[in-house]
């Protein structure tokens, strides 16, 4: 028995005259005996399998509604249920319009009823799951229809009852994937039905079947997009280990690699424990290997960068693991290879930022691998993309924590100007403002020359504008005051730049607005001390001159 996704339209019986479709539908509606109903479902299925045009002809003739009526008329006749489900699966596979026709005809509810009524009939289970998958993959509305009808629960039951049947396993995973793609509520419905654990069991039981691995990884990927509870469900079910095993077993299958990296990215975003679980399962090496193996596959590159970003967020040890496995070089290569793919650029910058947070050694690896130039190029190429600007500034702020050498690399690459430009370009995005101020602060801490570079690029004015724009945001105020303090450490010219920008007043306002924040008080005092020191020096010089 072949699953609907395996059917080759070229193998279907030829139907030279599509006008016969209408007569088949008419027969189904006018002759309600069981033989006619079965025969009609089979004929419509064969027509629909001919091509997308043929499937559309069946849908246009009202074939979906006729098959639904047959399923409703003979709920206890296994043959009708099997053939009817197969027919709906074939129609739904034709096009988005065909899928919508099946959904609008009430296909989800009757198929769920069939699968639920005949749990021991492998044909009904297989074709029923194929039909539900076809409907659910038709878009959010179709996925929601399957979810509301109880599709997640019957698919999970089918997977559990027929663990040894590859066709049911492939189709069942596809149902769960399709439902979960319908949005957070749909993904949660799959998780609540035990979908994550069921899919993991499938991956473990059918490790030797690539089709099962593709659909299983795809299902876990989609479930993990549903939110924190869904991610946790996948992690708790052992999803990380199952996906890593699939990546290792099928390095030559691009779909396994793409969905696998996406699934690991989803799991890792669940927090430190989930990120650690992915790292412990060997996820870092598996993802890095995928990135190097498929340089020409944008999906692998995007999801791979996202996965490494998620893992690195698990803490210093996870970030170091990514750096040690060659993750930095792989991400930098992806950024250079896909300058026109905003997803790769955003995830790549995010990954570099989170790796850099692992400590000075990680930041140095980024600088040595050309990470600064790659990030600066992304900032310049996508001035209007908030995610790139925000995470690009964050990445640069992390890299310069590596020390003076890293700061020099950043300055040489034009990073200061890129950060200042981001601050001016995205005044309404608090993330860009916070990360931009943080980057300028850390650059300025590199020494007088770097503080001067920030001042020369107009950094003081940009920071003051940020402080005035976000008086109530304590993080922005904290890093903005830190940046002004850092710039002022560069000498008299830098102090003048801060003063002319209104820096002292902006810092004083921050201290008044946030009196209990120790960091703001500290940086405001440092700035005041610099002013006082220069003023005293100027007074002494004047006194000496007068004498």
Coordinates of C-alpha atoms in Angstrom, one line a residue:
X1 CA 0.0 0.0 0.0
X2 CA 1.4 3.4 -1.0
X3 CA 0.9 6.6 0.9
X4 CA -0.7 9.4 -0.9
X5 CA 2.6 11.4 -1.0
X6 CA 4.2 8.5 -2.9
X7 CA 1.6 8.3 -5.7
X8 CA 2.9 9.1 -9.2
X9 CA 0.3 10.8 -11.3
X10 CA 1.8 9.3 -14.4
X11 CA 0.8 5.8 -13.0
X12 CA -2.9 6.7 -12.7
X13 CA -5.3 5.3 -15.2
X14 CA -5.7 7.8 -18.1
X15 CA -8.9 9.7 -18.2
X16 CA -9.1 11.3 -21.7
X17 CA -12.5 12.9 -21.2
X18 CA -12.7 14.9 -18.0
X19 CA -16.4 15.5 -18.7
X20 CA -16.8 11.9 -17.3
X21 CA -16.1 13.4 -13.9
X22 CA -19.5 15.1 -13.7
X23 CA -21.3 11.8 -14.4
X24 CA -19.4 10.0 -11.7
X25 CA -20.4 12.6 -9.2
X26 CA -24.0 12.5 -10.4
X27 CA -23.9 8.8 -9.9
X28 CA -22.7 9.0 -6.4
X29 CA -25.4 11.5 -5.5
X30 CA -28.3 9.6 -7.2
X31 CA -27.4 5.9 -6.5
X32 CA -26.9 5.4 -2.8
X33 CA -26.2 1.7 -2.9
X34 CA -22.9 0.7 -1.4
X35 CA -21.4 -0.7 -4.6
X36 CA -22.0 2.5 -6.5
X37 CA -20.7 4.5 -3.6
X38 CA -17.4 2.6 -3.5
X39 CA -17.0 2.5 -7.2
X40 CA -17.6 6.2 -7.5
X41 CA -15.0 7.0 -4.8
X42 CA -12.5 4.9 -6.6
X43 CA -13.2 6.5 -10.0
X44 CA -12.9 10.0 -8.5
X45 CA -9.6 9.1 -6.8
X46 CA -8.2 7.7 -10.1
X47 CA -9.2 10.9 -12.0
X48 CA -7.8 13.2 -9.3
X49 CA -4.4 11.3 -9.3
X50 CA -4.0 12.1 -13.1
X51 CA -2.7 15.6 -12.6
X52 CA -3.4 18.9 -10.8
X53 CA -5.8 19.7 -13.6
X54 CA -7.6 16.5 -13.1
X55 CA -7.9 17.0 -9.3
X56 CA -9.3 20.5 -10.0
X57 CA -11.9 19.0 -12.4
X58 CA -13.0 16.6 -9.6
X59 CA -13.2 19.5 -7.1
X60 CA -15.1 21.7 -9.6
X61 CA -17.6 19.0 -10.3
X62 CA -18.4 18.8 -6.5
X63 CA -16.5 15.6 -6.1
X64 CA -15.3 16.4 -2.6
X65 CA -18.9 16.9 -1.3
X66 CA -20.0 13.7 -3.0
X67 CA -17.3 11.7 -1.4
X68 CA -18.0 13.2 2.0
X69 CA -21.7 12.2 1.6
X70 CA -20.6 8.6 0.8
X71 CA -18.5 8.5 4.0
X72 CA -21.4 9.8 6.0
X73 CA -23.8 7.3 4.4
X74 CA -21.8 4.2 5.1
X75 CA -19.7 4.8 8.3
X76 CA -19.5 1.1 9.1
X77 CA -18.5 -0.2 5.7
X78 CA -14.7 -0.4 5.7
X79 CA -14.4 -0.4 2.0
X80 CA -16.3 2.8 1.5
X81 CA -14.4 4.5 4.3
X82 CA -11.1 3.4 2.9
X83 CA -11.8 4.4 -0.7
X84 CA -13.5 7.6 0.4
X85 CA -10.5 8.7 2.5
X86 CA -8.2 7.8 -0.3
X87 CA -10.3 9.9 -2.8
X88 CA -10.3 12.9 -0.5
X89 CA -6.5 12.6 0.0
X90 CA -6.0 12.5 -3.8
X91 CA -8.3 15.6 -4.4
X92 CA -6.6 17.6 -1.6
X93 CA -3.2 16.9 -3.1
X94 CA -4.1 18.7 -6.3
X95 CA -3.7 22.4 -5.4
X96 CA -4.6 24.9 -2.7
X97 CA -8.0 25.4 -4.3
X98 CA -8.6 21.6 -4.2
X99 CA -7.5 21.4 -0.6
X100 CA -9.9 24.2 0.3
X101 CA -12.8 22.4 -1.5
X102 CA -12.2 19.3 0.6
X103 CA -12.1 21.3 3.8
X104 CA -15.2 23.3 2.9
X105 CA -17.1 20.1 2.2
X106 CA -16.5 19.0 5.7
X107 CA -13.8 16.5 4.8
X108 CA -11.8 16.9 8.1
X109 CA -14.7 15.9 10.3
X110 CA -15.8 12.8 8.3
X111 CA -12.2 11.6 7.9
X112 CA -11.6 12.0 11.6
X113 CA -14.8 10.0 12.3
X114 CA -13.6 7.2 9.9
X115 CA -10.2 6.9 11.5
X116 CA -11.7 7.0 15.0
X117 CA -14.4 4.4 14.1
X118 CA -12.0 1.9 12.5
X119 CA -8.8 1.9 14.6
X120 CA -7.8 -1.6 13.6
X121 CA -8.1 -1.1 9.8
X122 CA -4.7 -0.2 8.5
X123 CA -6.1 1.0 5.2
X124 CA -8.5 3.4 6.8
X125 CA -5.8 4.6 9.1
X126 CA -3.3 5.1 6.3
X127 CA -5.6 6.8 3.8
X128 CA -7.4 8.7 6.6
X129 CA -4.1 10.1 7.9
X130 CA -3.1 10.9 4.3
X131 CA -6.4 12.8 3.8
X132 CA -6.0 14.7 7.0
X133 CA -2.4 15.6 6.1
X134 CA -3.5 16.9 2.7
X135 CA -6.2 19.1 4.3
X136 CA -4.0 20.4 7.1
X137 CA -1.2 21.3 4.8
X138 CA -3.5 23.6 2.9
X139 CA -2.9 26.6 5.1
X140 CA -3.8 27.9 8.5
X141 CA -7.6 27.8 8.1
X142 CA -7.4 24.2 6.8
X143 CA -5.1 23.2 9.6
X144 CA -7.4 24.7 12.1
X145 CA -10.3 22.7 10.6
X146 CA -8.4 19.5 11.2
X147 CA -7.4 20.5 14.7
X148 CA -11.0 21.4 15.6
X149 CA -12.3 18.1 14.3
X150 CA -9.9 16.2 16.6
X151 CA -7.3 15.4 14.0
X152 CA -4.3 15.5 16.4
X153 CA -5.8 12.9 18.7
X154 CA -6.7 10.4 16.0
X155 CA -3.3 10.8 14.3
X156 CA -1.5 10.1 17.6
X157 CA -3.7 7.1 18.2
X158 CA -2.9 5.8 14.7
X159 CA 0.8 6.2 15.2
X160 CA 0.6 4.4 18.5
X161 CA -1.6 1.6 17.3
X162 CA 0.3 0.9 14.0
X163 CA 3.9 1.5 15.0
X164 CA 5.1 -1.2 12.6
X165 CA 3.4 0.2 9.5
X166 CA 5.6 2.7 7.7
X167 CA 2.8 4.2 5.7
X168 CA 0.7 5.0 8.7
X169 CA 3.8 6.4 10.4
X170 CA 4.7 8.7 7.5
X171 CA 1.2 9.9 7.0
X172 CA 0.5 10.3 10.8
X173 CA 3.6 12.5 11.2
X174 CA 2.5 14.5 8.3
X175 CA -0.9 15.1 9.9
X176 CA 0.8 16.4 13.0
X177 CA 3.2 18.6 11.1
X178 CA 0.3 20.1 9.0
X179 CA -1.8 20.8 12.1
X180 CA 1.1 22.4 14.0
X181 CA 1.8 24.7 11.1
X182 CA -1.6 26.2 11.6
X183 CA -0.5 28.5 14.4
X184 CA 0.3 28.4 18.1
X185 CA -3.1 27.0 19.1
X186 CA -2.9 24.2 16.6
X187 CA 0.7 23.4 17.7
X188 CA -0.5 23.3 21.3
X189 CA -3.3 21.0 20.3
X190 CA -0.8 18.6 18.9
X191 CA 1.4 18.8 22.0
X192 CA -1.6 18.3 24.3
X193 CA -2.6 15.2 22.3
X194 CA 0.9 13.7 23.0
X195 CA 2.1 14.4 19.5
X196 CA 5.7 15.1 20.4
X197 CA 6.2 11.8 22.3
X198 CA 4.4 9.9 19.5
X199 CA 6.7 11.4 16.8
X200 CA 9.8 10.7 18.8
X201 CA 8.7 7.1 19.1
X202 CA 8.2 6.9 15.4
X203 CA 11.7 8.3 14.7
X204 CA 13.2 5.7 17.0
X205 CA 11.3 2.8 15.6
X206 CA 11.9 3.6 12.0
X207 CA 15.5 4.9 12.0
X208 CA 16.1 3.1 8.7
X209 CA 13.4 4.8 6.7
X210 CA 14.3 8.2 5.4
X211 CA 10.8 9.2 4.6
X212 CA 9.7 8.7 8.2
X213 CA 12.7 10.7 9.4
X214 CA 11.9 13.6 7.1
X215 CA 8.2 13.7 8.2
X216 CA 9.1 13.1 11.9
X217 CA 11.7 15.9 12.0
X218 CA 9.3 18.2 10.1
X219 CA 6.6 17.5 12.7
X220 CA 8.9 18.2 15.7
X221 CA 10.0 21.4 13.9
X222 CA 6.4 22.6 13.5
X223 CA 5.3 21.6 17.0
X224 CA 8.3 23.5 18.5
X225 CA 7.1 26.7 16.8
X226 CA 4.0 26.8 19.0
X227 CA 5.5 28.4 22.1
X228 CA 7.3 27.6 25.3
X229 CA 5.0 24.8 26.4
X230 CA 5.3 23.1 23.0
X231 CA 9.1 23.4 23.0
X232 CA 9.2 21.9 26.4
X233 CA 7.0 19.0 25.3
X234 CA 9.4 18.2 22.4
X235 CA 12.4 18.5 24.7
X236 CA 10.8 16.3 27.4
X237 CA 10.0 13.6 24.8
X238 CA 13.6 13.3 23.9
X239 CA 13.3 15.2 20.7
X240 CA 16.9 16.5 20.6
X241 CA 18.5 13.1 20.7
X242 CA 16.0 11.7 18.1
X243 CA 16.7 14.5 15.7
X244 CA 20.4 14.4 16.1
X245 CA 20.3 10.7 15.4
X246 CA 18.4 11.4 12.1
X247 CA 20.9 14.1 11.1
X248 CA 23.8 11.7 11.7
X249 CA 22.1 8.8 9.9
X250 CA 21.1 10.7 6.8
X251 CA 23.8 13.3 6.0
X252 CA 23.0 13.0 2.3
X253 CA 19.3 13.9 2.6
X254 CA 18.7 17.6 2.4
X255 CA 15.2 17.4 3.8
X256 CA 16.3 15.6 6.9
X257 CA 19.1 18.1 7.4
X258 CA 16.8 21.1 6.9
X259 CA 14.0 20.0 9.1
X260 CA 16.4 18.5 11.6
X261 CA 18.3 21.8 12.0
X262 CA 14.9 23.6 12.2
X263 CA 13.7 21.2 14.9
X264 CA 16.9 21.7 17.0
X265 CA 16.6 25.5 16.6
X266 CA 13.1 25.2 18.0
X267 CA 14.1 23.0 20.9
X268 CA 17.1 25.2 21.8
X269 CA 14.9 28.3 22.1
X270 CA 13.2 26.8 25.1
X271 CA 15.7 28.1 27.6
X272 CA 19.1 27.1 29.0
X273 CA 18.0 23.5 29.9
X274 CA 16.7 22.9 26.4
X275 CA 19.7 24.4 24.8
X276 CA 21.9 22.2 27.0
X277 CA 19.9 19.1 26.0
X278 CA 20.6 19.8 22.4
X279 CA 24.3 20.3 23.1
X280 CA 24.5 17.2 25.2
X281 CA 22.8 15.2 22.4
X282 CA 25.6 16.2 20.0
X283 CA 23.5 18.8 18.3
X284 CA 26.4 21.3 17.8
X285 CA 28.5 19.0 15.7
X286 CA 25.5 17.7 13.7
X287 CA 24.4 21.2 12.8
X288 CA 27.9 22.4 11.9
X289 CA 28.3 19.4 9.7
X290 CA 25.0 20.2 7.9
X291 CA 26.1 23.8 7.3
X292 CA 29.3 22.7 5.7
X293 CA 27.7 19.9 3.7
X294 CA 24.9 22.0 2.2
X295 CA 26.4 25.4 1.4
X296 CA 23.9 25.8 -1.5
X297 CA 20.8 25.1 0.5
X298 CA 19.4 28.3 2.0
X299 CA 17.0 26.4 4.3
X300 CA 19.8 24.4 5.9
X301 CA 21.9 27.6 6.2
X302 CA 19.1 29.6 7.8
X303 CA 17.9 26.9 10.2
X304 CA 21.5 25.9 11.0
X305 CA 22.4 29.4 12.0
X306 CA 19.2 29.6 14.1
X307 CA 20.1 26.3 15.8
X308 CA 23.6 27.4 16.7
X309 CA 22.1 30.7 18.0
X310 CA 19.7 28.8 20.2
X311 CA 22.3 26.4 21.6
X312 CA 24.8 29.2 22.3
X313 CA 22.1 31.0 24.3
X314 CA 22.3 28.1 26.8
X315 CA 25.2 29.7 28.6
X316 CA 29.0 30.1 28.4
X317 CA 29.6 26.4 28.2
X318 CA 27.2 26.0 25.3
X319 CA 28.6 29.0 23.5
X320 CA 32.1 27.6 23.9
X321 CA 31.0 24.3 22.5
X322 CA 29.7 26.0 19.4
X323 CA 33.0 27.9 19.0
X324 CA 35.0 24.8 19.6
X325 CA 33.1 22.8 17.0
X326 CA 33.8 25.4 14.3
X327 CA 30.4 27.0 14.5
X328 CA 31.8 30.5 14.1
X329 CA 33.4 29.8 10.8
X330 CA 30.3 28.0 9.5
X331 CA 28.1 30.9 10.4
X332 CA 30.5 33.5 8.9
X333 CA 30.6 31.5 5.7
X334 CA 26.8 31.5 5.6
X335 CA 26.6 35.2 6.0
X336 CA 29.0 35.8 3.2
X337 CA 27.4 33.2 1.0
X338 CA 23.8 34.5 1.3
X339 CA 24.1 38.3 1.4
X340 CA 20.6 38.5 -0.2
X341 CA 18.8 36.3 2.3
X342 CA 17.6 38.3 5.2
X343 CA 16.8 35.2 7.3
X344 CA 20.4 33.9 7.1
X345 CA 21.7 37.4 7.9
X346 CA 19.4 37.8 10.9
X347 CA 20.0 34.3 12.3
X348 CA 23.7 34.5 11.5
X349 CA 24.1 37.8 13.4
X350 CA 22.1 36.4 16.3
X351 CA 24.3 33.3 16.4
X352 CA 27.5 35.4 16.5
X353 CA 26.2 37.6 19.2
X354 CA 25.3 34.7 21.5
X355 CA 28.5 32.9 20.8
X356 CA 30.4 36.1 21.7
X357 CA 28.6 36.2 25.1
X358 CA 30.5 33.0 25.9
X359 CA 33.5 35.1 27.0
X360 CA 36.7 36.7 25.7
X361 CA 38.0 33.6 24.0
X362 CA 34.8 33.2 22.1
X363 CA 34.8 36.8 21.1
X364 CA 38.4 36.4 19.8
X365 CA 37.4 33.4 17.7
X366 CA 34.7 35.6 16.1
X367 CA 37.1 38.4 15.4
X368 CA 39.7 36.0 13.9
X369 CA 37.1 34.3 11.7
X370 CA 36.1 37.5 10.0
X371 CA 32.9 37.9 12.0
X372 CA 33.2 41.6 12.4
X373 CA 33.4 42.3 8.7
X374 CA 30.5 39.9 8.0
X375 CA 28.3 41.6 10.5
X376 CA 29.2 45.1 9.4
X377 CA 28.3 44.1 5.8
X378 CA 24.9 42.8 7.0
X379 CA 24.2 46.1 8.8
X380 CA 25.0 48.1 5.6
X381 CA 23.1 45.8 3.3
X382 CA 19.9 45.7 5.4
X383 CA 19.5 49.2 6.9
X384 CA 15.7 48.8 7.1
X385 CA 15.6 45.3 8.7
X386 CA 15.2 45.8 12.4
X387 CA 16.2 42.2 13.3
X388 CA 19.5 42.5 11.3
X389 CA 20.2 45.9 12.8
X390 CA 19.4 44.8 16.4
X391 CA 21.3 41.6 16.4
X392 CA 24.1 43.0 14.3
X393 CA 24.7 45.7 16.9
X394 CA 24.4 43.1 19.6
X395 CA 27.0 40.9 17.8
X396 CA 29.5 43.8 17.6
X397 CA 29.0 44.6 21.2
X398 CA 29.8 41.1 22.2
X399 CA 32.8 40.8 19.9
X400 CA 34.5 43.9 21.4
X401 CA 34.4 42.3 24.8
X402 CA 37.3 40.2 23.5
X403 CA 39.7 43.1 24.2
X404 CA 41.6 45.8 22.5
X405 CA 42.5 43.6 19.5
X406 CA 38.9 42.9 18.8
X407 CA 38.0 46.5 19.2
X408 CA 40.7 47.4 16.6
X409 CA 39.3 44.9 14.2
X410 CA 35.8 46.4 14.6
X411 CA 37.1 50.0 14.1
X412 CA 39.0 49.0 11.0
X413 CA 35.9 47.3 9.5
X414 CA 33.8 50.5 9.9
X415 CA 31.8 49.0 12.8
X416 CA 31.5 52.3 14.7
X417 CA 29.8 54.1 11.8
X418 CA 27.5 51.2 11.2
X419 CA 26.3 51.2 14.8
X420 CA 25.7 54.9 14.9
X421 CA 23.8 54.7 11.6
X422 CA 21.6 52.0 13.1
X423 CA 20.8 54.2 16.1
X424 CA 19.7 57.1 13.9
X425 CA 17.8 54.9 11.4
X426 CA 15.7 53.0 14.0
X427 CA 14.7 55.5 16.7
X428 CA 11.5 53.6 17.4
X429 CA 13.0 50.2 18.1
X430 CA 14.2 49.8 21.6
X431 CA 16.3 46.7 20.8
X432 CA 18.4 48.5 18.3
X433 CA 18.8 51.4 20.7
X434 CA 19.8 49.3 23.6
X435 CA 22.2 47.1 21.7
X436 CA 23.6 50.1 19.8
X437 CA 24.4 52.0 23.0
X438 CA 25.9 48.8 24.4
X439 CA 28.2 48.4 21.4
X440 CA 29.4 52.0 21.5
X441 CA 30.1 51.8 25.2
X442 CA 32.2 48.6 24.8
X443 CA 34.0 50.0 21.8
X444 CA 34.9 53.2 23.7
X445 CA 36.2 51.2 26.6
X446 CA 38.9 49.9 24.3
X447 CA 41.0 53.0 24.9
X448 CA 41.3 56.7 24.0
X449 CA 41.6 56.1 20.3
X450 CA 38.4 54.0 20.2
X451 CA 36.5 56.6 22.3
X452 CA 37.6 59.2 19.9
X453 CA 36.4 57.1 17.0
X454 CA 33.0 56.9 18.5
X455 CA 32.9 60.6 19.1
X456 CA 34.1 61.4 15.6
X457 CA 31.3 59.2 14.2
X458 CA 28.7 61.2 16.0
X459 CA 28.1 58.6 18.7
X460 CA 27.6 61.0 21.5
X461 CA 24.7 62.8 19.8
X462 CA 23.1 59.5 18.8
X463 CA 23.3 58.2 22.4
X464 CA 21.9 61.4 23.9
X465 CA 19.0 61.2 21.4
X466 CA 18.3 57.7 22.6
X467 CA 18.4 58.7 26.2
X468 CA 15.9 61.4 25.6
X469 CA 13.6 59.2 23.6
X470 CA 13.4 56.3 26.2
X471 CA 13.5 58.0 29.6
X472 CA 11.5 55.2 31.2
X473 CA 13.5 52.3 29.9
X474 CA 16.1 51.5 32.5
X475 CA 18.2 49.3 30.3
X476 CA 18.5 51.9 27.6
X477 CA 19.3 54.5 30.2
X478 CA 21.9 52.3 31.8
X479 CA 23.8 51.5 28.6
X480 CA 23.3 55.0 27.3
X481 CA 24.9 56.5 30.4
X482 CA 27.7 53.9 30.2
X483 CA 28.3 54.9 26.6
X484 CA 28.6 58.6 27.4
X485 CA 30.9 57.8 30.3
X486 CA 33.1 55.6 28.0
X487 CA 33.3 58.2 25.3
X488 CA 34.2 60.9 27.8
X489 CA 37.2 58.8 29.0
X490 CA 38.9 59.5 25.6
X491 CA 40.2 62.9 26.5
X492 CA 39.3 66.6 26.2
X493 CA 38.0 66.4 22.6
X494 CA 35.7 63.5 23.5
X495 CA 34.4 65.3 26.6
X496 CA 33.7 68.3 24.4
X497 CA 31.7 66.1 22.0
X498 CA 29.6 64.7 24.9
X499 CA 29.0 68.2 26.3
X500 CA 28.0 69.7 23.0
X501 CA 25.6 66.8 22.5
X502 CA 23.9 67.5 25.8
X503 CA 25.3 64.4 27.4
X504 CA 25.7 65.7 31.0
X505 CA 22.1 66.9 31.1
X506 CA 20.8 63.6 29.6
X507 CA 22.8 61.6 32.2
X508 CA 21.6 63.7 35.0
X509 CA 18.0 63.2 33.9
X510 CA 18.6 59.5 33.8
X511 CA 19.9 59.5 37.4
X512 CA 16.9 61.5 38.6
X513 CA 14.4 59.3 36.8
X514 CA 16.0 56.1 38.1
X515 CA 17.5 57.0 41.5
X516 CA 17.7 53.4 42.8
X517 CA 19.7 52.0 39.8
X518 CA 23.3 51.7 40.9
X519 CA 24.7 51.4 37.4
X520 CA 23.1 54.6 36.2
X521 CA 24.4 56.4 39.3
X522 CA 27.9 55.0 38.8
X523 CA 28.2 56.1 35.1
X524 CA 26.6 59.5 35.7
X525 CA 29.1 60.1 38.5
X526 CA 32.0 59.0 36.3
X527 CA 30.9 61.4 33.7
X528 CA 30.6 64.2 36.2
X529 CA 34.0 63.4 37.6
X530 CA 35.6 63.7 34.1
X531 CA 34.0 67.1 33.7
X532 CA 35.2 68.2 37.1
X533 CA 38.7 66.9 36.5
X534 CA 39.0 68.8 33.2
X535 CA 37.5 71.9 34.8
X536 CA 40.1 71.8 37.6
X537 CA 42.8 71.3 35.1
X538 CA 41.6 74.2 33.1
X539 CA 41.4 76.4 36.2
X540 CA 44.9 75.4 37.2
X541 CA 46.2 76.2 33.7
X542 CA 44.5 79.6 33.8
X543 CA 46.0 80.4 37.3
X544 CA 49.4 79.4 36.1
X545 CA 49.0 81.7 33.1
X546 CA 48.0 84.6 35.2
X547 CA 50.9 84.1 37.5

